Amino acid sequence: MCGLFYYVIMQTIIPEHLILEFGGKLSTHKKNTAIFDRGAKALHYYQVKSGEIKMVNYSPDGQEFIQGFFREGQSFGEPPLFGDFAYPASAICCQDSRVYKLTKVHFFDLLEKHFEIHKCFNELLSQRLQYKGMILNEISSHPPEHRILTLISFLKQSFSPDAEFTVPYTRQQIADMTGLRVETVIRTVRKMEEEGQLTIRSHKIVI
Amino acid sequence: MCGLFYYVIMQTIIPEHLILEFGGKLSTHKKNTAIFDRGAKALHYYQVKSGEIKMVNYSPDGQEFIQGFFREGQSFGEPPLFGDFAYPASAICCQDSRVYKLTKVHFFDLLEKHFEIHKCFNELLSQRLQYKGMILNEISSHPPEHRILTLISFLKQSFSPDAEFTVPYTRQQIADMTGLRVETVIRTVRKMEEEGQLTIRSHKIVI
DNA sequence: ATGTCTATATGATTTAAGTCATATAGCAGC
DNA sequence: GCTGCTATATGACTTAAATCATATAGACAT
């Protein structure tokens, strides 16, 4: 059940004292620097202590596609550890960040000794598959308005199903998550406000 | 390490005798019928005994997006079981198929008693994330030629890295996996043959 | 107050892929 | 050997979103 909490109240996936107990170290990273690059071998488990990290692919002409954002308490870059393949995307700091780092062997050691945490990763990976499958379906066959609405509805559902939800992303970031261009997102969001599908409060999208 | 085998030699994810031991039943399904529909609650673990199943999303105008194909020995529809959410897509038989069906409680019982299998699912989910992330990046920012080449290269890498590989999908299926239209796939594949990027042998794509 | 940087905004133009129409080729069943 | 069905093929036309160009507005440091 950790997954629910993971989204809703941002609970840490592995408690900090356990990471430290198994030899984890805290490392600091400056804004706009990479924690690892696409193609690198996966050697560590990473968990955000503070700041914000994005997993991102760059196309030859410099366009970004954002696979996901990771904030306090969230882990990132585990699939290559479990599946034994190179990083398919780069981890870039959106802000100055502090990140726990645990070697692969110590991470697996921890999992073996803590079944309840191992189970959480199963749930976590499944929820990421749900997200990626959803975006994939949207990008493959739906127009901008539908893509954006699906994304922000999913975010609202995850973070604040009942209360009002302010989308914590810029138009550019929404574009990079939905395979659209900034201008298209800006135009579409304006149109959606006119149609009453969402509210814009001092440029922020509220739903 | 089961994942490697899973792709390369189609090893079954859970041995048949174990499924039966934990109360699994074999069910038969006719071509073009659904095993479960998008939106349904996830109650069972499924594993293919024979035939072929696709996980698919339909857009309002009837367009398909294929999230994945599953053949002998492969399991499908587990993420909603682990993550506790409704099926985000429907499972449709491409051929008459026989499928093992195991209730959720019995499946978790089996996992608890077989750690090595539990670990395999971690690896399996991670590889699916790799695939979806790859396709997502392709669809979001790359032209048809690049999308198709990335897909068939990945398939070749998974099934037959060294020997010649014949793509086991129709142009329509490739279109439905890459968010393109049949005509675009047909035209692009022809062009790619002219450019020497692949071979067409009696209409089948060979690489 | 001034300058810098980033985000949002909007119009004009282009273009790649989708859509529509139609043809042909291969295979399965009778 | 004919019929029907599915897959591949190809040309003509349309269109939605990308691209390009520019403007404005807000946040922040000096």
PDB file of N, CA and C (backbone and C1' of nucleotides) in Angstrom, chain D residues 7-26:
ATOM      1  P    DA D   7      -4.450  -8.354 -41.961  1.00  0.00           P
ATOM      2  O5'  DA D   7      -3.486  -8.164 -43.204  1.00  0.00           O
ATOM      3  C5'  DA D   7      -2.559  -9.191 -43.544  1.00  0.00           C
ATOM      4  C4'  DA D   7      -1.613  -8.648 -44.603  1.00  0.00           C
ATOM      5  C3'  DA D   7      -0.947  -7.331 -44.213  1.00  0.00           C
ATOM      6  O3'  DA D   7       0.457  -7.478 -44.416  1.00  0.00           O
ATOM      7  C1'  DA D   7      -2.123  -7.095 -46.289  1.00  0.00           C
ATOM      8  P    DT D   8       1.468  -6.281 -44.294  1.00  0.00           P
ATOM      9  O5'  DT D   8       1.528  -5.734 -45.796  1.00  0.00           O
ATOM     10  C5'  DT D   8       1.987  -6.594 -46.828  1.00  0.00           C
ATOM     11  C4'  DT D   8       1.887  -5.888 -48.158  1.00  0.00           C
ATOM     12  C3'  DT D   8       2.669  -4.566 -48.234  1.00  0.00           C
ATOM     13  O3'  DT D   8       3.548  -4.672 -49.350  1.00  0.00           O
ATOM     14  C1'  DT D   8       0.470  -4.286 -49.041  1.00  0.00           C
ATOM     15  P    DA D   9       4.576  -3.500 -49.678  1.00  0.00           P
ATOM     16  O5'  DA D   9       3.745  -2.583 -50.670  1.00  0.00           O
ATOM     17  C5'  DA D   9       3.290  -3.113 -51.911  1.00  0.00           C
ATOM     18  C4'  DA D   9       2.502  -2.051 -52.654  1.00  0.00           C
ATOM     19  C3'  DA D   9       3.156  -0.661 -52.662  1.00  0.00           C
ATOM     20  O3'  DA D   9       3.538  -0.411 -54.007  1.00  0.00           O
ATOM     21  C1'  DA D   9       0.812  -0.541 -52.272  1.00  0.00           C
ATOM     22  P    DT D  10       4.549   0.757 -54.411  1.00  0.00           P
ATOM     23  O5'  DT D  10       3.573   1.963 -54.767  1.00  0.00           O
ATOM     24  C5'  DT D  10       2.434   1.696 -55.569  1.00  0.00           C
ATOM     25  C4'  DT D  10       1.621   2.965 -55.734  1.00  0.00           C
ATOM     26  C3'  DT D  10       2.389   4.274 -55.490  1.00  0.00           C
ATOM     27  O3'  DT D  10       2.057   5.149 -56.538  1.00  0.00           O
ATOM     28  C1'  DT D  10       0.407   4.270 -54.256  1.00  0.00           C
ATOM     29  P    DG D  11       2.938   6.486 -56.852  1.00  0.00           P
ATOM     30  O5'  DG D  11       1.774   7.536 -57.129  1.00  0.00           O
ATOM     31  C5'  DG D  11       0.711   7.197 -58.013  1.00  0.00           C
ATOM     32  C4'  DG D  11      -0.486   8.051 -57.705  1.00  0.00           C
ATOM     33  C3'  DG D  11      -0.163   9.538 -57.546  1.00  0.00           C
ATOM     34  O3'  DG D  11      -1.085  10.295 -58.333  1.00  0.00           O
ATOM     35  C1'  DG D  11      -1.389   8.766 -55.681  1.00  0.00           C
ATOM     36  P    DA D  12      -1.008  11.893 -58.402  1.00  0.00           P
ATOM     37  O5'  DA D  12      -2.175  12.308 -57.389  1.00  0.00           O
ATOM     38  C5'  DA D  12      -3.494  11.805 -57.595  1.00  0.00           C
ATOM     39  C4'  DA D  12      -4.451  12.644 -56.767  1.00  0.00           C
ATOM     40  C3'  DA D  12      -4.120  14.140 -56.711  1.00  0.00           C
ATOM     41  O3'  DA D  12      -5.358  14.849 -56.730  1.00  0.00           O
ATOM     42  C1'  DA D  12      -3.998  13.219 -54.515  1.00  0.00           C
ATOM     43  P    DC D  13      -5.456  16.401 -56.394  1.00  0.00           P
ATOM     44  O5'  DC D  13      -5.760  16.416 -54.831  1.00  0.00           O
ATOM     45  C5'  DC D  13      -6.969  15.853 -54.345  1.00  0.00           C
ATOM     46  C4'  DC D  13      -7.051  16.144 -52.867  1.00  0.00           C
ATOM     47  C3'  DC D  13      -6.894  17.631 -52.520  1.00  0.00           C
ATOM     48  O3'  DC D  13      -8.097  18.002 -51.849  1.00  0.00           O
ATOM     49  C1'  DC D  13      -5.497  16.253 -51.151  1.00  0.00           C
ATOM     50  P    DT D  14      -8.248  19.369 -51.048  1.00  0.00           P
ATOM     51  O5'  DT D  14      -7.833  18.912 -49.590  1.00  0.00           O
ATOM     52  C5'  DT D  14      -8.448  17.751 -49.033  1.00  0.00           C
ATOM     53  C4'  DT D  14      -8.173  17.724 -47.535  1.00  0.00           C
ATOM     54  C3'  DT D  14      -8.326  19.063 -46.822  1.00  0.00           C
ATOM     55  O3'  DT D  14      -9.075  18.805 -45.652  1.00  0.00           O
ATOM     56  C1'  DT D  14      -6.140  18.189 -46.453  1.00  0.00           C
ATOM     57  P    DT D  15      -9.432  19.959 -44.622  1.00  0.00           P
ATOM     58  O5'  DT D  15      -8.346  19.794 -43.473  1.00  0.00           O
ATOM     59  C5'  DT D  15      -8.187  18.538 -42.821  1.00  0.00           C
ATOM     60  C4'  DT D  15      -7.088  18.692 -41.789  1.00  0.00           C
ATOM     61  C3'  DT D  15      -7.134  20.018 -41.033  1.00  0.00           C
ATOM     62  O3'  DT D  15      -6.831  19.777 -39.683  1.00  0.00           O
ATOM     63  C1'  DT D  15      -5.030  19.740 -42.006  1.00  0.00           C
ATOM     64  P    DA D  16      -7.788  20.360 -38.517  1.00  0.00           P
ATOM     65  O5'  DA D  16      -7.094  19.721 -37.238  1.00  0.00           O
ATOM     66  C5'  DA D  16      -6.437  18.454 -37.336  1.00  0.00           C
ATOM     67  C4'  DA D  16      -5.010  18.580 -36.844  1.00  0.00           C
ATOM     68  C3'  DA D  16      -4.836  19.479 -35.623  1.00  0.00           C
ATOM     69  O3'  DA D  16      -3.927  18.836 -34.767  1.00  0.00           O
ATOM     70  C1'  DA D  16      -3.444  20.265 -37.373  1.00  0.00           C
ATOM     71  P    DA D  17      -3.833  19.160 -33.211  1.00  0.00           P
ATOM     72  O5'  DA D  17      -2.290  19.475 -33.031  1.00  0.00           O
ATOM     73  C5'  DA D  17      -1.331  18.562 -33.583  1.00  0.00           C
ATOM     74  C4'  DA D  17      -0.122  19.321 -34.033  1.00  0.00           C
ATOM     75  C3'  DA D  17       0.509  20.224 -32.985  1.00  0.00           C
ATOM     76  O3'  DA D  17       1.828  19.763 -32.801  1.00  0.00           O
ATOM     77  C1'  DA D  17       0.378  21.321 -35.083  1.00  0.00           C
ATOM     78  P    DA D  18       2.987  20.338 -31.901  1.00  0.00           P
ATOM     79  O5'  DA D  18       4.011  20.845 -33.016  1.00  0.00           O
ATOM     80  C5'  DA D  18       4.501  19.913 -33.970  1.00  0.00           C
ATOM     81  C4'  DA D  18       5.413  20.622 -34.945  1.00  0.00           C
ATOM     82  C3'  DA D  18       6.527  21.443 -34.307  1.00  0.00           C
ATOM     83  O3'  DA D  18       7.720  21.230 -35.063  1.00  0.00           O
ATOM     84  C1'  DA D  18       5.163  22.859 -35.642  1.00  0.00           C
ATOM     85  P    DT D  19       9.106  21.896 -34.629  1.00  0.00           P
ATOM     86  O5'  DT D  19       9.111  23.284 -35.427  1.00  0.00           O
ATOM     87  C5'  DT D  19       9.078  23.271 -36.832  1.00  0.00           C
ATOM     88  C4'  DT D  19       9.019  24.699 -37.337  1.00  0.00           C
ATOM     89  C3'  DT D  19      10.073  25.638 -36.727  1.00  0.00           C
ATOM     90  O3'  DT D  19      10.822  26.161 -37.817  1.00  0.00           O
ATOM     91  C1'  DT D  19       7.936  26.651 -36.744  1.00  0.00           C
ATOM     92  P    DC D  20      12.180  27.007 -37.535  1.00  0.00           P
ATOM     93  O5'  DC D  20      11.645  28.514 -37.639  1.00  0.00           O
ATOM     94  C5'  DC D  20      10.894  28.900 -38.774  1.00  0.00           C
ATOM     95  C4'  DC D  20      10.409  30.328 -38.597  1.00  0.00           C
ATOM     96  C3'  DC D  20      11.386  31.252 -37.862  1.00  0.00           C
ATOM     97  O3'  DC D  20      11.501  32.456 -38.605  1.00  0.00           O
ATOM     98  C1'  DC D  20       9.250  31.379 -36.889  1.00  0.00           C
ATOM     99  P    DA D  21      12.630  33.544 -38.212  1.00  0.00           P
ATOM    100  O5'  DA D  21      11.738  34.794 -37.788  1.00  0.00           O
ATOM    101  C5'  DA D  21      10.480  35.028 -38.421  1.00  0.00           C
ATOM    102  C4'  DA D  21       9.693  36.009 -37.566  1.00  0.00           C
ATOM    103  C3'  DA D  21      10.563  36.963 -36.739  1.00  0.00           C
ATOM    104  O3'  DA D  21      10.146  38.304 -36.984  1.00  0.00           O
ATOM    105  C1'  DA D  21       8.915  35.956 -35.378  1.00  0.00           C
ATOM    106  P    DT D  22      11.044  39.587 -36.450  1.00  0.00           P
ATOM    107  O5'  DT D  22      10.161  40.135 -35.244  1.00  0.00           O
ATOM    108  C5'  DT D  22       8.886  39.689 -35.182  1.00  0.00           C
ATOM    109  C4'  DT D  22       8.099  40.138 -34.005  1.00  0.00           C
ATOM    110  C3'  DT D  22       8.746  41.104 -33.020  1.00  0.00           C
ATOM    111  O3'  DT D  22       7.835  42.188 -32.815  1.00  0.00           O
ATOM    112  C1'  DT D  22       7.904  39.197 -31.906  1.00  0.00           C
ATOM    113  P    DA D  23       8.191  43.419 -31.848  1.00  0.00           P
ATOM    114  O5'  DA D  23       7.129  43.162 -30.673  1.00  0.00           O
ATOM    115  C5'  DA D  23       5.813  42.705 -31.001  1.00  0.00           C
ATOM    116  C4'  DA D  23       5.086  42.378 -29.706  1.00  0.00           C
ATOM    117  C3'  DA D  23       5.451  43.328 -28.560  1.00  0.00           C
ATOM    118  O3'  DA D  23       4.249  43.753 -27.958  1.00  0.00           O
ATOM    119  C1'  DA D  23       5.752  41.087 -27.890  1.00  0.00           C
ATOM    120  P    DT D  24       4.279  45.001 -26.922  1.00  0.00           P
ATOM    121  O5'  DT D  24       3.898  44.307 -25.529  1.00  0.00           O
ATOM    122  C5'  DT D  24       2.788  43.410 -25.474  1.00  0.00           C
ATOM    123  C4'  DT D  24       2.927  42.576 -24.209  1.00  0.00           C
ATOM    124  C3'  DT D  24       3.239  43.394 -22.948  1.00  0.00           C
ATOM    125  O3'  DT D  24       2.295  43.036 -21.963  1.00  0.00           O
ATOM    126  C1'  DT D  24       4.650  41.534 -23.095  1.00  0.00           C
ATOM    127  P    DA D  25       2.067  43.932 -20.647  1.00  0.00           P
ATOM    128  O5'  DA D  25       1.553  42.844 -19.587  1.00  0.00           O
ATOM    129  C5'  DA D  25       1.617  41.460 -19.890  1.00  0.00           C
ATOM    130  C4'  DA D  25       2.375  40.708 -18.802  1.00  0.00           C
ATOM    131  C3'  DA D  25       2.627  41.509 -17.521  1.00  0.00           C
ATOM    132  O3'  DA D  25       2.237  40.680 -16.443  1.00  0.00           O
ATOM    133  C1'  DA D  25       4.634  40.536 -18.265  1.00  0.00           C
ATOM    134  P    DG D  26       2.099  41.279 -14.942  1.00  0.00           P
ATOM    135  O5'  DG D  26       3.140  40.390 -14.134  1.00  0.00           O
ATOM    136  C5'  DG D  26       3.029  38.957 -14.168  1.00  0.00           C
ATOM    137  C4'  DG D  26       4.325  38.362 -13.664  1.00  0.00           C
ATOM    138  C3'  DG D  26       4.754  38.897 -12.289  1.00  0.00           C
ATOM    139  O3'  DG D  26       5.026  37.777 -11.466  1.00  0.00           O
ATOM    140  C1'  DG D  26       6.534  39.078 -13.858  1.00  0.00           C
TER     141       DG D  26
END
